[in-house]
PDB file of C-alpha atoms and ligand atoms in Angstrom:
ATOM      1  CA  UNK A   1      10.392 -17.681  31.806  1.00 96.00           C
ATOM      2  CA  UNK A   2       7.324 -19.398  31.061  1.00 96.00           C
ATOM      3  CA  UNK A   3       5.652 -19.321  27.482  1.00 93.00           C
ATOM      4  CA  UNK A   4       2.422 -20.242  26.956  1.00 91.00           C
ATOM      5  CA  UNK A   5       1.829 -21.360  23.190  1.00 86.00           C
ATOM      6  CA  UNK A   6      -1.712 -21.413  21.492  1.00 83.00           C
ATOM      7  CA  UNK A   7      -1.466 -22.333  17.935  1.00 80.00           C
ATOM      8  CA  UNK A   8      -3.788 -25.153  16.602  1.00 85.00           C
ATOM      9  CA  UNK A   9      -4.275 -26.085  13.359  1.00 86.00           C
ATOM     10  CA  UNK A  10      -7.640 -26.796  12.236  1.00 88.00           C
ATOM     11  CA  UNK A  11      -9.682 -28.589   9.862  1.00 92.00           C
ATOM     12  CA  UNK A  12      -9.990 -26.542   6.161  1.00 90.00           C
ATOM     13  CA  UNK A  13     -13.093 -24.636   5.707  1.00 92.00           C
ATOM     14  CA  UNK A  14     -14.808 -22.952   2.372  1.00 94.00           C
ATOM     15  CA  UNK A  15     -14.078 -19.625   1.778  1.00 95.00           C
ATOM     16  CA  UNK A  16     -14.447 -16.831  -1.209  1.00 97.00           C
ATOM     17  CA  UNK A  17     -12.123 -14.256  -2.417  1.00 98.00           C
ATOM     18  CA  UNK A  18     -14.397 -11.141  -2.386  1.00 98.00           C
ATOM     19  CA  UNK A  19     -14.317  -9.664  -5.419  1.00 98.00           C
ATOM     20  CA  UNK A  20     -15.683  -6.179  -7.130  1.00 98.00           C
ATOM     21  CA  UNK A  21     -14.921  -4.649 -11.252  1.00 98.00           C
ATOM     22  CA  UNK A  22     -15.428  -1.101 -12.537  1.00 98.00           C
ATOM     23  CA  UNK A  23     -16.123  -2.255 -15.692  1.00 98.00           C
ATOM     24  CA  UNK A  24     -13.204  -0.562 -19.102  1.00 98.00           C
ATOM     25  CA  UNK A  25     -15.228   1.626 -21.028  1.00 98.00           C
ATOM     26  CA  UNK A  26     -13.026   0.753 -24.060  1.00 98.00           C
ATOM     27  CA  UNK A  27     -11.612  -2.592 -23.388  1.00 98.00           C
ATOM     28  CA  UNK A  28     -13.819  -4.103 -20.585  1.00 98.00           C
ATOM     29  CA  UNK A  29     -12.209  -7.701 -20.847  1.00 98.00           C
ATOM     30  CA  UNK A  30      -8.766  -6.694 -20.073  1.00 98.00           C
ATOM     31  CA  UNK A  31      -8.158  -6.351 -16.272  1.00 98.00           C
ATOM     32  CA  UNK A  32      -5.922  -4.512 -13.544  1.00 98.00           C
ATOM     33  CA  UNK A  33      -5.890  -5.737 -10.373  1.00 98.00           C
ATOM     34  CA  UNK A  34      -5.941  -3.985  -7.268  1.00 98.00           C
ATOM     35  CA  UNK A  35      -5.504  -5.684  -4.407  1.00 98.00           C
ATOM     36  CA  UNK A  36      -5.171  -6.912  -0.148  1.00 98.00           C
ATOM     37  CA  UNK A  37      -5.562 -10.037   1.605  1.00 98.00           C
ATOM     38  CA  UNK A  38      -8.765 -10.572   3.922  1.00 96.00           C
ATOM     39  CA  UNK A  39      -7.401 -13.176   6.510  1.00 95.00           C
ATOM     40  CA  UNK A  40      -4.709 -11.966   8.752  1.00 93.00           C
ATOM     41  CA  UNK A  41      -2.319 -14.157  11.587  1.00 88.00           C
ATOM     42  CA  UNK A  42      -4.980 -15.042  14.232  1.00 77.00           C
ATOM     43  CA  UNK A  43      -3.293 -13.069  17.494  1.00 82.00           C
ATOM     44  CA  UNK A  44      -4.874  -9.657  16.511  1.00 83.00           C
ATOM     45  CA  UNK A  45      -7.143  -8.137  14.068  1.00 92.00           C
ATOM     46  CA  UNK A  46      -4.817  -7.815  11.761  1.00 96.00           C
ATOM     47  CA  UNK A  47      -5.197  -4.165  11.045  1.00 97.00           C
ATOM     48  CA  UNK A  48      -1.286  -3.409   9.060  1.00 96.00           C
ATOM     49  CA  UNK A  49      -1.895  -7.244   7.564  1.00 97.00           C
ATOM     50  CA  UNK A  50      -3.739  -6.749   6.007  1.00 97.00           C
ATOM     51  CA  UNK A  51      -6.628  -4.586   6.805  1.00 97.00           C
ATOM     52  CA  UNK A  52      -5.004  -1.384   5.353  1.00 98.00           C
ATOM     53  CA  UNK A  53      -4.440  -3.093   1.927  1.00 98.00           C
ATOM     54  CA  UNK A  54      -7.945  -3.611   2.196  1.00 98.00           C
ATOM     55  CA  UNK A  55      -9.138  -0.223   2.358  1.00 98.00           C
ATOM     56  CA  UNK A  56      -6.109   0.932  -0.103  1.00 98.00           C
ATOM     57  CA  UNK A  57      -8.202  -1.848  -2.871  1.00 98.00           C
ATOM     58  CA  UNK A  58     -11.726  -0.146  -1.445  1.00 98.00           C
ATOM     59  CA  UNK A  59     -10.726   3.179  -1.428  1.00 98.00           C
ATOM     60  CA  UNK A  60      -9.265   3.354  -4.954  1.00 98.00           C
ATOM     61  CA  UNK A  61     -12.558   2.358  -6.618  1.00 98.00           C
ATOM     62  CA  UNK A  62     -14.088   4.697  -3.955  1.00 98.00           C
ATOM     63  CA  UNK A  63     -11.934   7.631  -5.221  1.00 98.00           C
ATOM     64  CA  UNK A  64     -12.109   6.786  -9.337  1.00 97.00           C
ATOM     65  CA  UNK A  65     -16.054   6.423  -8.717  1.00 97.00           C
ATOM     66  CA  UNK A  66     -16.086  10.416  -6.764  1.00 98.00           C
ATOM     67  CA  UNK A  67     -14.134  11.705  -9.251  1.00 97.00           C
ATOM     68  CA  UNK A  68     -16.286  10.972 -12.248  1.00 97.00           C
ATOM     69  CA  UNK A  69     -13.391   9.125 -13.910  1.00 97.00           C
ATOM     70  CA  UNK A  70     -13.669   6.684 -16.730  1.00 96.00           C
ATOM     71  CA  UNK A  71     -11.440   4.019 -16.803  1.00 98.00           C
ATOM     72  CA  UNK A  72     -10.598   2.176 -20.281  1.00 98.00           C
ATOM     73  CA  UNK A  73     -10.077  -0.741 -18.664  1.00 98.00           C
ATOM     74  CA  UNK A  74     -11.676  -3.211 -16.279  1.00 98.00           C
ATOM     75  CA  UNK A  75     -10.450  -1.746 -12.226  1.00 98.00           C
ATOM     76  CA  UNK A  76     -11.112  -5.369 -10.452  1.00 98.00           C
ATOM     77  CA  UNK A  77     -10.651  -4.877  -6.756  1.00 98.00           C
ATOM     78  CA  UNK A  78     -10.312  -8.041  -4.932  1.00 98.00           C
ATOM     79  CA  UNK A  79      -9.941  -9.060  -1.406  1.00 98.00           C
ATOM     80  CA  UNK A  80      -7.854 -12.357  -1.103  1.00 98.00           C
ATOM     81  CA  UNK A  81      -8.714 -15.195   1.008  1.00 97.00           C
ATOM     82  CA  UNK A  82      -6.358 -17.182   3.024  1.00 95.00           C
ATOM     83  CA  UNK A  83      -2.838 -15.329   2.673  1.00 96.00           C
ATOM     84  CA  UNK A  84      -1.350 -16.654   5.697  1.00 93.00           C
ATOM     85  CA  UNK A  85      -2.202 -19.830   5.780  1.00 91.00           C
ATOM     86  CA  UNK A  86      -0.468 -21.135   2.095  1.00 93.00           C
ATOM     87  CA  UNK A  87      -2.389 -18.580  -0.211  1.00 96.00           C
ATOM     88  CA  UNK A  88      -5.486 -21.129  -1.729  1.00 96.00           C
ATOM     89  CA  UNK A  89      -7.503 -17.699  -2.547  1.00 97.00           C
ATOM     90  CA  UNK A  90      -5.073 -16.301  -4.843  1.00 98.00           C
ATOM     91  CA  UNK A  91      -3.745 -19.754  -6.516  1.00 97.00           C
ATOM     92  CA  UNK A  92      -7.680 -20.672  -6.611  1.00 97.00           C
ATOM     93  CA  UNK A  93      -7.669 -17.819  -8.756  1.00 98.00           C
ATOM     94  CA  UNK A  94      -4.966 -18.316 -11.027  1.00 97.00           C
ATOM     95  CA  UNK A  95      -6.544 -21.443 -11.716  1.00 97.00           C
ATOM     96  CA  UNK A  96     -10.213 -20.179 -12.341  1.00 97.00           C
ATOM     97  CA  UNK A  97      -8.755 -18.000 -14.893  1.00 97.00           C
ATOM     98  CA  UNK A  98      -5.823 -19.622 -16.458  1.00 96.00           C
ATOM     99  CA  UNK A  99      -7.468 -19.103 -20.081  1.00 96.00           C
ATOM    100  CA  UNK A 100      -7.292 -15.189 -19.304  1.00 96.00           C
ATOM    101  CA  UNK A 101      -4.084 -14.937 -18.554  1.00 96.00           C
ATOM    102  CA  UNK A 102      -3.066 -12.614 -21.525  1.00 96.00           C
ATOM    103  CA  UNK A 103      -6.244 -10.314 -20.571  1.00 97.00           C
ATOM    104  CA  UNK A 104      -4.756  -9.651 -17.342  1.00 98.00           C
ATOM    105  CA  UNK A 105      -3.066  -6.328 -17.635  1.00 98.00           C
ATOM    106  CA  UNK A 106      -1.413  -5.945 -14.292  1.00 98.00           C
ATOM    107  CA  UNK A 107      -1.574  -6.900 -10.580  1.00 98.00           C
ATOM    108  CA  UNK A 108      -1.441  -4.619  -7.521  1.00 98.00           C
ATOM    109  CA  UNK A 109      -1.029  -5.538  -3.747  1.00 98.00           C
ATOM    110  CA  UNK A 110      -1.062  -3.831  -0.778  1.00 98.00           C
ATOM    111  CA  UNK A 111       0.660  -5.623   2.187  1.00 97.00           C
ATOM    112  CA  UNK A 112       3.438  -3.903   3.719  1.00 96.00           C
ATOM    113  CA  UNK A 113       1.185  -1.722   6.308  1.00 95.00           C
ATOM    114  CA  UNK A 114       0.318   1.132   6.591  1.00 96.00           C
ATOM    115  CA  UNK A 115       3.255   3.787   6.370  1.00 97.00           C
ATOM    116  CA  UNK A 116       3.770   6.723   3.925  1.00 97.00           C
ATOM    117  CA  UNK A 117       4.117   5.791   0.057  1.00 98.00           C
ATOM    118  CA  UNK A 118       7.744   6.384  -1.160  1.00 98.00           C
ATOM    119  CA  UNK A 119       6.871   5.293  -4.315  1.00 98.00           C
ATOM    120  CA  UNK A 120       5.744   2.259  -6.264  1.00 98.00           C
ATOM    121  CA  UNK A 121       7.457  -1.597  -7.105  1.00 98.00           C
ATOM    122  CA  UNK A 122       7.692  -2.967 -10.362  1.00 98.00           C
ATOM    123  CA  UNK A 123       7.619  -6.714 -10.873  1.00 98.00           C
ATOM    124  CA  UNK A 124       8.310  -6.422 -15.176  1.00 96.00           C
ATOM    125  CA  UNK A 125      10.494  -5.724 -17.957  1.00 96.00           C
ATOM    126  CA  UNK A 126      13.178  -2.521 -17.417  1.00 96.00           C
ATOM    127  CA  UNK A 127      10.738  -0.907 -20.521  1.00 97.00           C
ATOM    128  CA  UNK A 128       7.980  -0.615 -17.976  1.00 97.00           C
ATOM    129  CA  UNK A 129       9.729   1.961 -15.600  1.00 97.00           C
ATOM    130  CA  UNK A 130      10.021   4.243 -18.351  1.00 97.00           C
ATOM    131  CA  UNK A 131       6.976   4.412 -19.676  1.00 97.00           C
ATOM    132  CA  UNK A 132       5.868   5.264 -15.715  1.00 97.00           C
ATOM    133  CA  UNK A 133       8.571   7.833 -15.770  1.00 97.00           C
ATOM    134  CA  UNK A 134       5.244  10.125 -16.076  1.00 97.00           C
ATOM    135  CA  UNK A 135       3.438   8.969 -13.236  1.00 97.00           C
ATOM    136  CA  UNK A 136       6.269   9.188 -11.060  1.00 98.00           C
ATOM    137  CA  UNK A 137       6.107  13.131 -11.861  1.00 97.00           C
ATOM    138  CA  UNK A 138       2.471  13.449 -10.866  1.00 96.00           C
ATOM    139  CA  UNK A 139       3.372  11.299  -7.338  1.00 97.00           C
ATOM    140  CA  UNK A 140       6.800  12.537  -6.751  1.00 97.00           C
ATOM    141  CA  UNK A 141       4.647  16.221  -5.291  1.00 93.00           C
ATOM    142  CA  UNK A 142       3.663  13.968  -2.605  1.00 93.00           C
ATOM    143  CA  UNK A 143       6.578  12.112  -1.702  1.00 96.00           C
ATOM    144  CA  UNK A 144       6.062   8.968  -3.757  1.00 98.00           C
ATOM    145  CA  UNK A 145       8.664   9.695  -6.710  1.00 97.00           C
ATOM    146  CA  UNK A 146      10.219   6.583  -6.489  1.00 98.00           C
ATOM    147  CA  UNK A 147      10.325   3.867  -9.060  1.00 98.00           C
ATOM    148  CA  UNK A 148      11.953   0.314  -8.165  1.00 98.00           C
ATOM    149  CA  UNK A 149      12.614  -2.887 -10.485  1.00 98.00           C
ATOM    150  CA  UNK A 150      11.922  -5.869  -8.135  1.00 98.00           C
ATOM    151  CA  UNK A 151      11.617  -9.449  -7.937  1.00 96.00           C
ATOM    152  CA  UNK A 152       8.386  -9.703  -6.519  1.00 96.00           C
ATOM    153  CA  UNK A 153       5.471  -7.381  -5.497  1.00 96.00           C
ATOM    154  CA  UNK A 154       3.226  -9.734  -3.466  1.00 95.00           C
ATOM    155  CA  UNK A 155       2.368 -13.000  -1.961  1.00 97.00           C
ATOM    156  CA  UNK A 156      -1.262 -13.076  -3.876  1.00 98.00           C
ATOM    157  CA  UNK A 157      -0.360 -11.604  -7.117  1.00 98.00           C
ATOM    158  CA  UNK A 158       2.596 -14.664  -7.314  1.00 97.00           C
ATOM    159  CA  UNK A 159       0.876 -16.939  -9.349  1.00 96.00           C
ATOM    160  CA  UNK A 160       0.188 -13.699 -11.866  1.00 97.00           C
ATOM    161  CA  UNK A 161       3.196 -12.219 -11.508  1.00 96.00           C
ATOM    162  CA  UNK A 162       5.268 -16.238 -12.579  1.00 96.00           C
ATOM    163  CA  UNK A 163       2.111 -16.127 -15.541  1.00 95.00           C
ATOM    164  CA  UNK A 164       4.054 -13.123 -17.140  1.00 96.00           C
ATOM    165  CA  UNK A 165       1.518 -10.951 -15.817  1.00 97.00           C
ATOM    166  CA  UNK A 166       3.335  -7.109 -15.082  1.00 98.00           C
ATOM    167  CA  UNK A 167       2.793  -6.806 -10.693  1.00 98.00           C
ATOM    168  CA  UNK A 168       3.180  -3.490  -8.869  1.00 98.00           C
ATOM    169  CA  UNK A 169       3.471  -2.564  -5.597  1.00 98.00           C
ATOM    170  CA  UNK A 170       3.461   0.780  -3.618  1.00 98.00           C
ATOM    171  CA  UNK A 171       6.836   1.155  -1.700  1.00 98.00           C
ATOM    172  CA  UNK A 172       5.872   1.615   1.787  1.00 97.00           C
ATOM    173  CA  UNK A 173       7.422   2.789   5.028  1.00 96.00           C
ATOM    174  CA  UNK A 174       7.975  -0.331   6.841  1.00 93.00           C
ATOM    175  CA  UNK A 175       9.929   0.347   9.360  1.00 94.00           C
ATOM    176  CA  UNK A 176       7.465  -0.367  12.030  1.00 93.00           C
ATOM    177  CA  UNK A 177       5.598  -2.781  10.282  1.00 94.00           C
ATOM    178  CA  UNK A 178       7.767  -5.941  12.124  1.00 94.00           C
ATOM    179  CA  UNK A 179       7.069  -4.634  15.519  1.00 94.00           C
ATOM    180  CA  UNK A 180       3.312  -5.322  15.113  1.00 94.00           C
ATOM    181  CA  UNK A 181       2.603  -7.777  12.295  1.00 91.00           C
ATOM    182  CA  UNK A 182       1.745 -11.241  12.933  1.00 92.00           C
ATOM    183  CA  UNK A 183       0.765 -10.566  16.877  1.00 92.00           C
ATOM    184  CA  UNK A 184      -1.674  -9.234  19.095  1.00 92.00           C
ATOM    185  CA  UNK A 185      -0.513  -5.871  18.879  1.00 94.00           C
ATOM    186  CA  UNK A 186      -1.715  -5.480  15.360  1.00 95.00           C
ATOM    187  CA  UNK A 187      -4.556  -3.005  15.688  1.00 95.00           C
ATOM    188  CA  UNK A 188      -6.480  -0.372  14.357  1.00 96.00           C
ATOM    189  CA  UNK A 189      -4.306   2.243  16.936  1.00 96.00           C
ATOM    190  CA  UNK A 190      -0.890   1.494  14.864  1.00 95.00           C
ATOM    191  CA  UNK A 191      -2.411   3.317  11.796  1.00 96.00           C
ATOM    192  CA  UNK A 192      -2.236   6.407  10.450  1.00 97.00           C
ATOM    193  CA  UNK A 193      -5.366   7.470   8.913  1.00 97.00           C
ATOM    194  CA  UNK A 194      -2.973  10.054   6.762  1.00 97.00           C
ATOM    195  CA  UNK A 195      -0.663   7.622   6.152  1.00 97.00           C
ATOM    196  CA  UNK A 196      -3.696   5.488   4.703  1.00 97.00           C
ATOM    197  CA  UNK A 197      -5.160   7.750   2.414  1.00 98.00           C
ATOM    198  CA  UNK A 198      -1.836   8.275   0.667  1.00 98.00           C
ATOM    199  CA  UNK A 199      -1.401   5.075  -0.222  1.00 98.00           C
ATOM    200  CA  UNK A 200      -4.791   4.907  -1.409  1.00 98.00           C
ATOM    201  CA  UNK A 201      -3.858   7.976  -3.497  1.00 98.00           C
ATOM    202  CA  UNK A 202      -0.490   6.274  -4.794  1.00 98.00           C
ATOM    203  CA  UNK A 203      -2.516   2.916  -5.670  1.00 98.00           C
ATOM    204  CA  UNK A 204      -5.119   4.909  -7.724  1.00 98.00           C
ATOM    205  CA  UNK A 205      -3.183   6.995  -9.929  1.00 98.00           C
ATOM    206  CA  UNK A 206      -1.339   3.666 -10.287  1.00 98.00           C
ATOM    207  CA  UNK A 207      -4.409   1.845 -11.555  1.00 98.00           C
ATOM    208  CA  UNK A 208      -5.957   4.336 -13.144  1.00 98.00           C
ATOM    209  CA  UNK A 209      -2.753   5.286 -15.299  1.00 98.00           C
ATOM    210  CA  UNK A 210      -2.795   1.045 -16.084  1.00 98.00           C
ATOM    211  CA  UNK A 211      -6.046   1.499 -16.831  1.00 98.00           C
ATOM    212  CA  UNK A 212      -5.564   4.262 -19.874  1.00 98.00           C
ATOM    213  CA  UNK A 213      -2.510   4.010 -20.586  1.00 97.00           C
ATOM    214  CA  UNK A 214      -2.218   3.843 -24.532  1.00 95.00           C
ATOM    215  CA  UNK A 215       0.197   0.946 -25.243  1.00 93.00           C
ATOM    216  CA  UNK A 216       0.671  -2.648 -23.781  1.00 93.00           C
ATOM    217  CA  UNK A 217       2.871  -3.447 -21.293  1.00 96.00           C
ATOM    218  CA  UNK A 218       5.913  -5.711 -22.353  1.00 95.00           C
ATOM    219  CA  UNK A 219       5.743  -9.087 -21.284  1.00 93.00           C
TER     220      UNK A 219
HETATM  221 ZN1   ZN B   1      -0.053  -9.818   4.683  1.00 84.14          ZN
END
């Protein structure tokens, strides 16, 4: 067998998370995230990592913008830079708006592909899965009942998530997301453009239910 190896490590360069708000029509300061990573592994395109959580993040401002809806709070989509290589994007961020912690309301990332929605992750106090009992019932008609206490939703929304801030995720079929990610074989031709838009779908009524929902979240 003969392997040839490739990787090189190269000199830092300056980069920008890219980010966009729908501004809260009742309490514009405080802020849901939703969210993907830009970079992916350098071998493919990176279409499952993290493309898709890309257009998830697009798509759900995309959808609450068509649909006339009026969020109370701020919808900030944003577009990490520099997952793979040690997350500076997202801990750049953290920093930038350490005073604004408590204004964050919750985090969401996308980065587990591509596959159908089974439901969504909760990085937050056992309270906080009941008071999304409801929103389960509106996604449970497509498939995406499911409501899960974890330990951690995603590698950008860390920092947040150790800052107290509430993180969700969507649950995703991953069962084919390790044959593809990290190598060449990551392309645009491993998704599902179904598949897609139901994660978008999951991820907005997510957000948007953050964004009206009547009470805090306990911290
Ligand atoms: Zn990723």
């Amino acid at each position: 067998m003969k392997l040839v190896l490739t990787p090189q490590t190269l000199p830092d360069v300056e980069s920008a998370n890219v980010i966009a708000d729908i501004k809260g029509s009742e309490h514009p300061e405080q802020v849901i995230i939703v969210s993907g990573h830009l970079d992916s592994w350098d071998l493919g395109t990176g279409a499952i990592d993290d493309g898709a959580g890309i257009a998830v993040s697009m798509e759900v401002a995309n959808l609450i913008q068509k649909l006339h809806l009026k969020p109370k709070r701020t919808i900030r989509v944003i577009a990490w830079m520099n997952e793979e290589n040690g997350s500076a994007g997202s801990k750049q961020y953290a920093k930038d708006h350490e005073k604004e912690i408590s204004s964050h309301f919750a985090a969401m990332e996308t980065d587990e592909g591509a596959g159908h929605p089974l439901g969504i992750n909760i990085k937050g106090r056992a309270e906080v899965k009941k008071m999304f009992t409801p929103v389960a019932a509106i996604l449970q008609e497509s498939g995406a009942g499911m409501l899960n206490l974890v330990e951690h939703c995603g590698a950008d929304i860390e920092s947040l998530e150790k800052a107290g801030v509430p993180a969700f995720s969507p649950i995703q079929d991953s069962r084919f997301y390790f044959n593809y990610h990290h190598t060449a074989a990551d392309t645009l031709d491993k998704i599902v453009p179904k598949e897609l838009a139901e994660n978008s779908a999951v991820v907005a009524v997510v957000a948007y239910a953050l964004a009206n929902i009547e009470q805090p979240l306990p911290r």
